[in-house]
Amino acid sequence: MTEPRKRIHLAAHFPGVNSTTVWSDPESGSQTAFSSFVHLARTAERGLFDFFFLAEGLRLREHRGRIFDLDVVGRPDTLTVLNALAAVTDHLGLAGTINTTFNEPYELARQFASLDHLSGGRAAWNLVTSSDAFTGENFRRGGFLPHSERYQRAAETVAAARELWDSWDADAIVADAAGGVFARPEAVRPVQHRGPHHSVDGFFTTPRSPQGHPVLIQAGDSPDGRDFGAATADVIFSRHGTLAAGQEFYRDVKGRLAAHGRTPDDLKIMPGVTVVLGDTAAEAEERAAHIRRQQVSPAGAIAFLEQVWGRDLSGYDPDGPLPREDPDPANTSVTRGRVRHDRDVLATARQWRELAERKGLSIRELVIEVAARQSFIGTPRQVAEAMDAHVQQDACDGFILVPHLTPTGLDEFVDRVVPELQERGVFRTAYTSGTLRGHLGLPHPDRRRAPAAVG
Ligand SMILES: Cc1cc2nc3c(=O)[nH]c(=O)nc-3n(C[C@H](O)[C@H](O)[C@H](O)COP(=O)(O)O)c2cc1C
């Protein structure tokens, strides 16, 4: 008997900031106008996507003391945008990234329960920890929490939020006007949470929402981050989009679930990826090369290298060879506010030099090669085949699509790739559920489940 084929989950990332976004393209629209959010969300809903996704940045990145060009396009408050989108969509999940380091669980639980009510059960919370102290300088306590304690605070934040969400029974409201009873008293319990990071005392303002608990997403990659995701998350937003790296991540994270009493089906893994289409494979490759040159300007290539080198490289020609001097590992503050993935900059520089030499790449060409996200490039049929192969071969359970154009960057995907996926029988042809948990095939949380374990 053949195994049933896994169904693909899809989400739409509103581009916001970073080098993927080509705000300078003549076709690019506003990053802040409501019409842009509406267009992308409605396109995703037309394509029967599981959810719409907003990342979060609480401080503009700075490069050598100046605003980093890639950040200036604007990023309005996540929950404000999602609440507004709830009114103009019917089925699409609405996922917001809100960090657990600078916020309080009572407020967060209330905001996400409210979004879940307003949207009829479509809310999701992407739990991030904003690892850099630089971001914290915008907040009263500054960079008060070291990386090692951020996941402890995140776990306690979720545990407290769950206590609050569980404090109203689903059938608490009776609204019996004749008897003068609005809510059954025994069905609304006070919460008393005391922990190293939080203190909550009192009744929760918000009745239980349609999903019980909003869908929880996690994005973080260290061993602590992976454990926290395995213990807590319904979905992981990963950066491992290639087949081999995806399979390794998938095995690692799904292997951590049993220790938390969970099964592989309880957690969906969805990497961020880009897609470039063409009528022929050659045309798609040509378009992809053009987009990559838009994404990596000559100045952008030098700035990218400076982040790793920790040095002023402005004297270098972007069309010339890589710097002869070595990176300065002690200087990690050239770009502030960026999530660092290069723990060993000397090794990174060595690898890049070898790669550039082997392929005869200039600085800009090298940056184009190493900075690119996982991309599916080809005809709609080729892209559908490749995406399906990734999912069937356990590199992921679906994808968060990161378009380079706002707000029209997913139009072509929805028109041309979604029908191919449907034809392959691996993507829905209609929404069959009203809630995001339903779209993702996730169970409704038990009312009195144990709080999340600390990772
Ligand atoms: C794919 C991905 C997306 C992320 N998106 C955000 C984001 O939008 N906002 C944010 O503050 N942090 C974001 N982060 C940072 C994480 O929340 C986390 O703080 C960081 O990765 C450090 O944790 P780690 O050492 O476990 O990776 C993201 C991380 C990953 C891997």
mmCIF file of N, CA, C and O in Angstrom, residues 232-268:
data_model
loop_
_atom_site.group_PDB
_atom_site.id
_atom_site.type_symbol
_atom_site.label_atom_id
_atom_site.label_comp_id
_atom_site.label_asym_id
_atom_site.label_seq_id
_atom_site.Cartn_x
_atom_site.Cartn_y
_atom_site.Cartn_z
ATOM 1 N N THR A 232 6.555 23.809 22.486
ATOM 2 C CA THR A 232 5.505 24.819 22.538
ATOM 3 C C THR A 232 4.755 25.062 21.237
ATOM 4 O O THR A 232 3.559 25.339 21.259
ATOM 5 N N ALA A 233 5.463 25.026 20.116
ATOM 6 C CA ALA A 233 4.906 25.615 18.889
ATOM 7 C C ALA A 233 3.986 24.661 18.134
ATOM 8 O O ALA A 233 4.128 23.438 18.190
ATOM 9 N N ASP A 234 3.048 25.252 17.405
ATOM 10 C CA ASP A 234 2.234 24.515 16.436
ATOM 11 C C ASP A 234 2.885 24.557 15.056
ATOM 12 O O ASP A 234 2.673 23.684 14.225
ATOM 13 N N VAL A 235 3.638 25.639 14.812
ATOM 14 C CA VAL A 235 4.301 25.848 13.517
ATOM 15 C C VAL A 235 5.688 26.421 13.800
ATOM 16 O O VAL A 235 5.840 27.248 14.704
ATOM 17 N N ILE A 236 6.692 25.979 13.054
ATOM 18 C CA ILE A 236 7.996 26.646 13.124
ATOM 19 C C ILE A 236 8.266 27.330 11.790
ATOM 20 O O ILE A 236 8.129 26.720 10.726
ATOM 21 N N PHE A 237 8.605 28.618 11.876
ATOM 22 C CA PHE A 237 9.051 29.380 10.704
ATOM 23 C C PHE A 237 10.563 29.201 10.676
ATOM 24 O O PHE A 237 11.270 29.714 11.523
ATOM 25 N N SER A 238 11.050 28.428 9.694
ATOM 26 C CA SER A 238 12.482 28.130 9.691
ATOM 27 C C SER A 238 13.164 28.838 8.538
ATOM 28 O O SER A 238 12.543 29.309 7.601
ATOM 29 N N ARG A 239 14.510 28.895 8.626
ATOM 30 C CA ARG A 239 15.262 29.480 7.514
ATOM 31 C C ARG A 239 15.947 28.397 6.696
ATOM 32 O O ARG A 239 16.791 28.690 5.866
ATOM 33 N N HIS A 240 15.573 27.114 6.930
ATOM 34 C CA HIS A 240 16.235 26.013 6.233
ATOM 35 C C HIS A 240 15.391 25.550 5.045
ATOM 36 O O HIS A 240 14.643 24.580 5.134
ATOM 37 N N GLY A 241 15.513 26.268 3.944
ATOM 38 C CA GLY A 241 14.629 26.023 2.804
ATOM 39 C C GLY A 241 15.152 25.049 1.766
ATOM 40 O O GLY A 241 14.396 24.580 0.921
ATOM 41 N N THR A 242 16.451 24.726 1.801
ATOM 42 C CA THR A 242 16.944 23.784 0.790
ATOM 43 C C THR A 242 16.571 22.356 1.203
ATOM 44 O O THR A 242 16.281 22.110 2.374
ATOM 45 N N LEU A 243 16.623 21.430 0.240
ATOM 46 C CA LEU A 243 16.180 20.061 0.531
ATOM 47 C C LEU A 243 17.029 19.444 1.655
ATOM 48 O O LEU A 243 16.487 18.971 2.664
ATOM 49 N N ALA A 244 18.348 19.505 1.509
ATOM 50 C CA ALA A 244 19.216 18.826 2.491
ATOM 51 C C ALA A 244 19.130 19.512 3.864
ATOM 52 O O ALA A 244 18.954 18.842 4.887
ATOM 53 N N ALA A 245 19.250 20.829 3.888
ATOM 54 C CA ALA A 245 19.210 21.539 5.174
ATOM 55 C C ALA A 245 17.831 21.394 5.809
ATOM 56 O O ALA A 245 17.704 21.255 7.031
ATOM 57 N N GLY A 246 16.797 21.393 4.977
ATOM 58 C CA GLY A 246 15.436 21.230 5.481
ATOM 59 C C GLY A 246 15.249 19.863 6.121
ATOM 60 O O GLY A 246 14.687 19.744 7.219
ATOM 61 N N GLN A 247 15.741 18.835 5.450
ATOM 62 C CA GLN A 247 15.589 17.468 5.991
ATOM 63 C C GLN A 247 16.313 17.324 7.325
ATOM 64 O O GLN A 247 15.802 16.709 8.259
ATOM 65 N N GLU A 248 17.487 17.936 7.416
ATOM 66 C CA GLU A 248 18.260 17.848 8.667
ATOM 67 C C GLU A 248 17.506 18.552 9.802
ATOM 68 O O GLU A 248 17.374 18.027 10.909
ATOM 69 N N PHE A 249 16.997 19.747 9.502
ATOM 70 C CA PHE A 249 16.257 20.518 10.514
ATOM 71 C C PHE A 249 14.983 19.772 10.930
ATOM 72 O O PHE A 249 14.646 19.661 12.101
ATOM 73 N N TYR A 250 14.285 19.240 9.929
ATOM 74 C CA TYR A 250 13.019 18.525 10.149
ATOM 75 C C TYR A 250 13.236 17.332 11.076
ATOM 76 O O TYR A 250 12.522 17.134 12.054
ATOM 77 N N ARG A 251 14.292 16.545 10.747
ATOM 78 C CA ARG A 251 14.608 15.366 11.576
ATOM 79 C C ARG A 251 14.945 15.785 12.998
ATOM 80 O O ARG A 251 14.454 15.219 13.962
ATOM 81 N N ASP A 252 15.766 16.817 13.089
ATOM 82 C CA ASP A 252 16.215 17.265 14.413
ATOM 83 C C ASP A 252 15.033 17.737 15.257
ATOM 84 O O ASP A 252 14.846 17.296 16.389
ATOM 85 N N VAL A 253 14.210 18.629 14.706
ATOM 86 C CA VAL A 253 13.133 19.232 15.505
ATOM 87 C C VAL A 253 12.024 18.215 15.769
ATOM 88 O O VAL A 253 11.546 18.085 16.898
ATOM 89 N N LYS A 254 11.642 17.446 14.742
ATOM 90 C CA LYS A 254 10.565 16.466 14.970
ATOM 91 C C LYS A 254 11.034 15.394 15.955
ATOM 92 O O LYS A 254 10.254 14.842 16.715
ATOM 93 N N GLY A 255 12.358 15.134 15.972
ATOM 94 C CA GLY A 255 12.919 14.172 16.913
ATOM 95 C C GLY A 255 12.869 14.660 18.359
ATOM 96 O O GLY A 255 12.994 13.876 19.290
ATOM 97 N N ARG A 256 12.726 15.966 18.539
ATOM 98 C CA ARG A 256 12.672 16.517 19.901
ATOM 99 C C ARG A 256 11.255 16.481 20.486
ATOM 100 O O ARG A 256 11.065 16.768 21.665
ATOM 101 N N LEU A 257 10.243 16.151 19.665
ATOM 102 C CA LEU A 257 8.856 16.278 20.121
ATOM 103 C C LEU A 257 8.472 15.249 21.191
ATOM 104 O O LEU A 257 7.771 15.574 22.150
ATOM 105 N N ALA A 258 8.968 13.999 21.018
ATOM 106 C CA ALA A 258 8.545 12.921 21.926
ATOM 107 C C ALA A 258 8.873 13.268 23.378
ATOM 108 O O ALA A 258 8.089 12.971 24.290
ATOM 109 N N ALA A 259 10.006 13.931 23.598
ATOM 110 C CA ALA A 259 10.415 14.300 24.955
ATOM 111 C C ALA A 259 9.398 15.228 25.613
ATOM 112 O O ALA A 259 9.378 15.381 26.828
ATOM 113 N N HIS A 260 8.563 15.856 24.786
ATOM 114 C CA HIS A 260 7.546 16.775 25.318
ATOM 115 C C HIS A 260 6.141 16.184 25.189
ATOM 116 O O HIS A 260 5.149 16.905 25.242
ATOM 117 N N GLY A 261 6.089 14.874 24.973
ATOM 118 C CA GLY A 261 4.794 14.201 24.894
ATOM 119 C C GLY A 261 4.014 14.561 23.638
ATOM 120 O O GLY A 261 2.785 14.529 23.646
ATOM 121 N N ARG A 262 4.739 14.883 22.565
ATOM 122 C CA ARG A 262 4.053 15.316 21.343
ATOM 123 C C ARG A 262 4.414 14.393 20.176
ATOM 124 O O ARG A 262 5.414 13.678 20.225
ATOM 125 N N THR A 263 3.598 14.428 19.128
ATOM 126 C CA THR A 263 3.860 13.595 17.951
ATOM 127 C C THR A 263 4.223 14.509 16.773
ATOM 128 O O THR A 263 3.915 15.704 16.789
ATOM 129 N N PRO A 264 4.863 13.926 15.735
ATOM 130 C CA PRO A 264 5.287 14.752 14.587
ATOM 131 C C PRO A 264 4.142 15.539 13.952
ATOM 132 O O PRO A 264 4.359 16.630 13.422
ATOM 133 N N ASP A 265 2.918 15.036 14.024
ATOM 134 C CA ASP A 265 1.793 15.752 13.412
ATOM 135 C C ASP A 265 1.395 17.004 14.187
ATOM 136 O O ASP A 265 0.641 17.840 13.687
ATOM 137 N N ASP A 266 1.858 17.123 15.431
ATOM 138 C CA ASP A 266 1.478 18.279 16.253
ATOM 139 C C ASP A 266 2.204 19.555 15.843
ATOM 140 O O ASP A 266 1.895 20.633 16.341
ATOM 141 N N LEU A 267 3.221 19.433 15.005
ATOM 142 C CA LEU A 267 4.054 20.602 14.680
ATOM 143 C C LEU A 267 4.320 20.653 13.175
ATOM 144 O O LEU A 267 4.793 19.687 12.586
ATOM 145 N N LYS A 268 4.010 21.782 12.564
ATOM 146 C CA LYS A 268 4.276 21.956 11.130
ATOM 147 C C LYS A 268 5.530 22.814 10.964
ATOM 148 O O LYS A 268 5.676 23.832 11.656
#
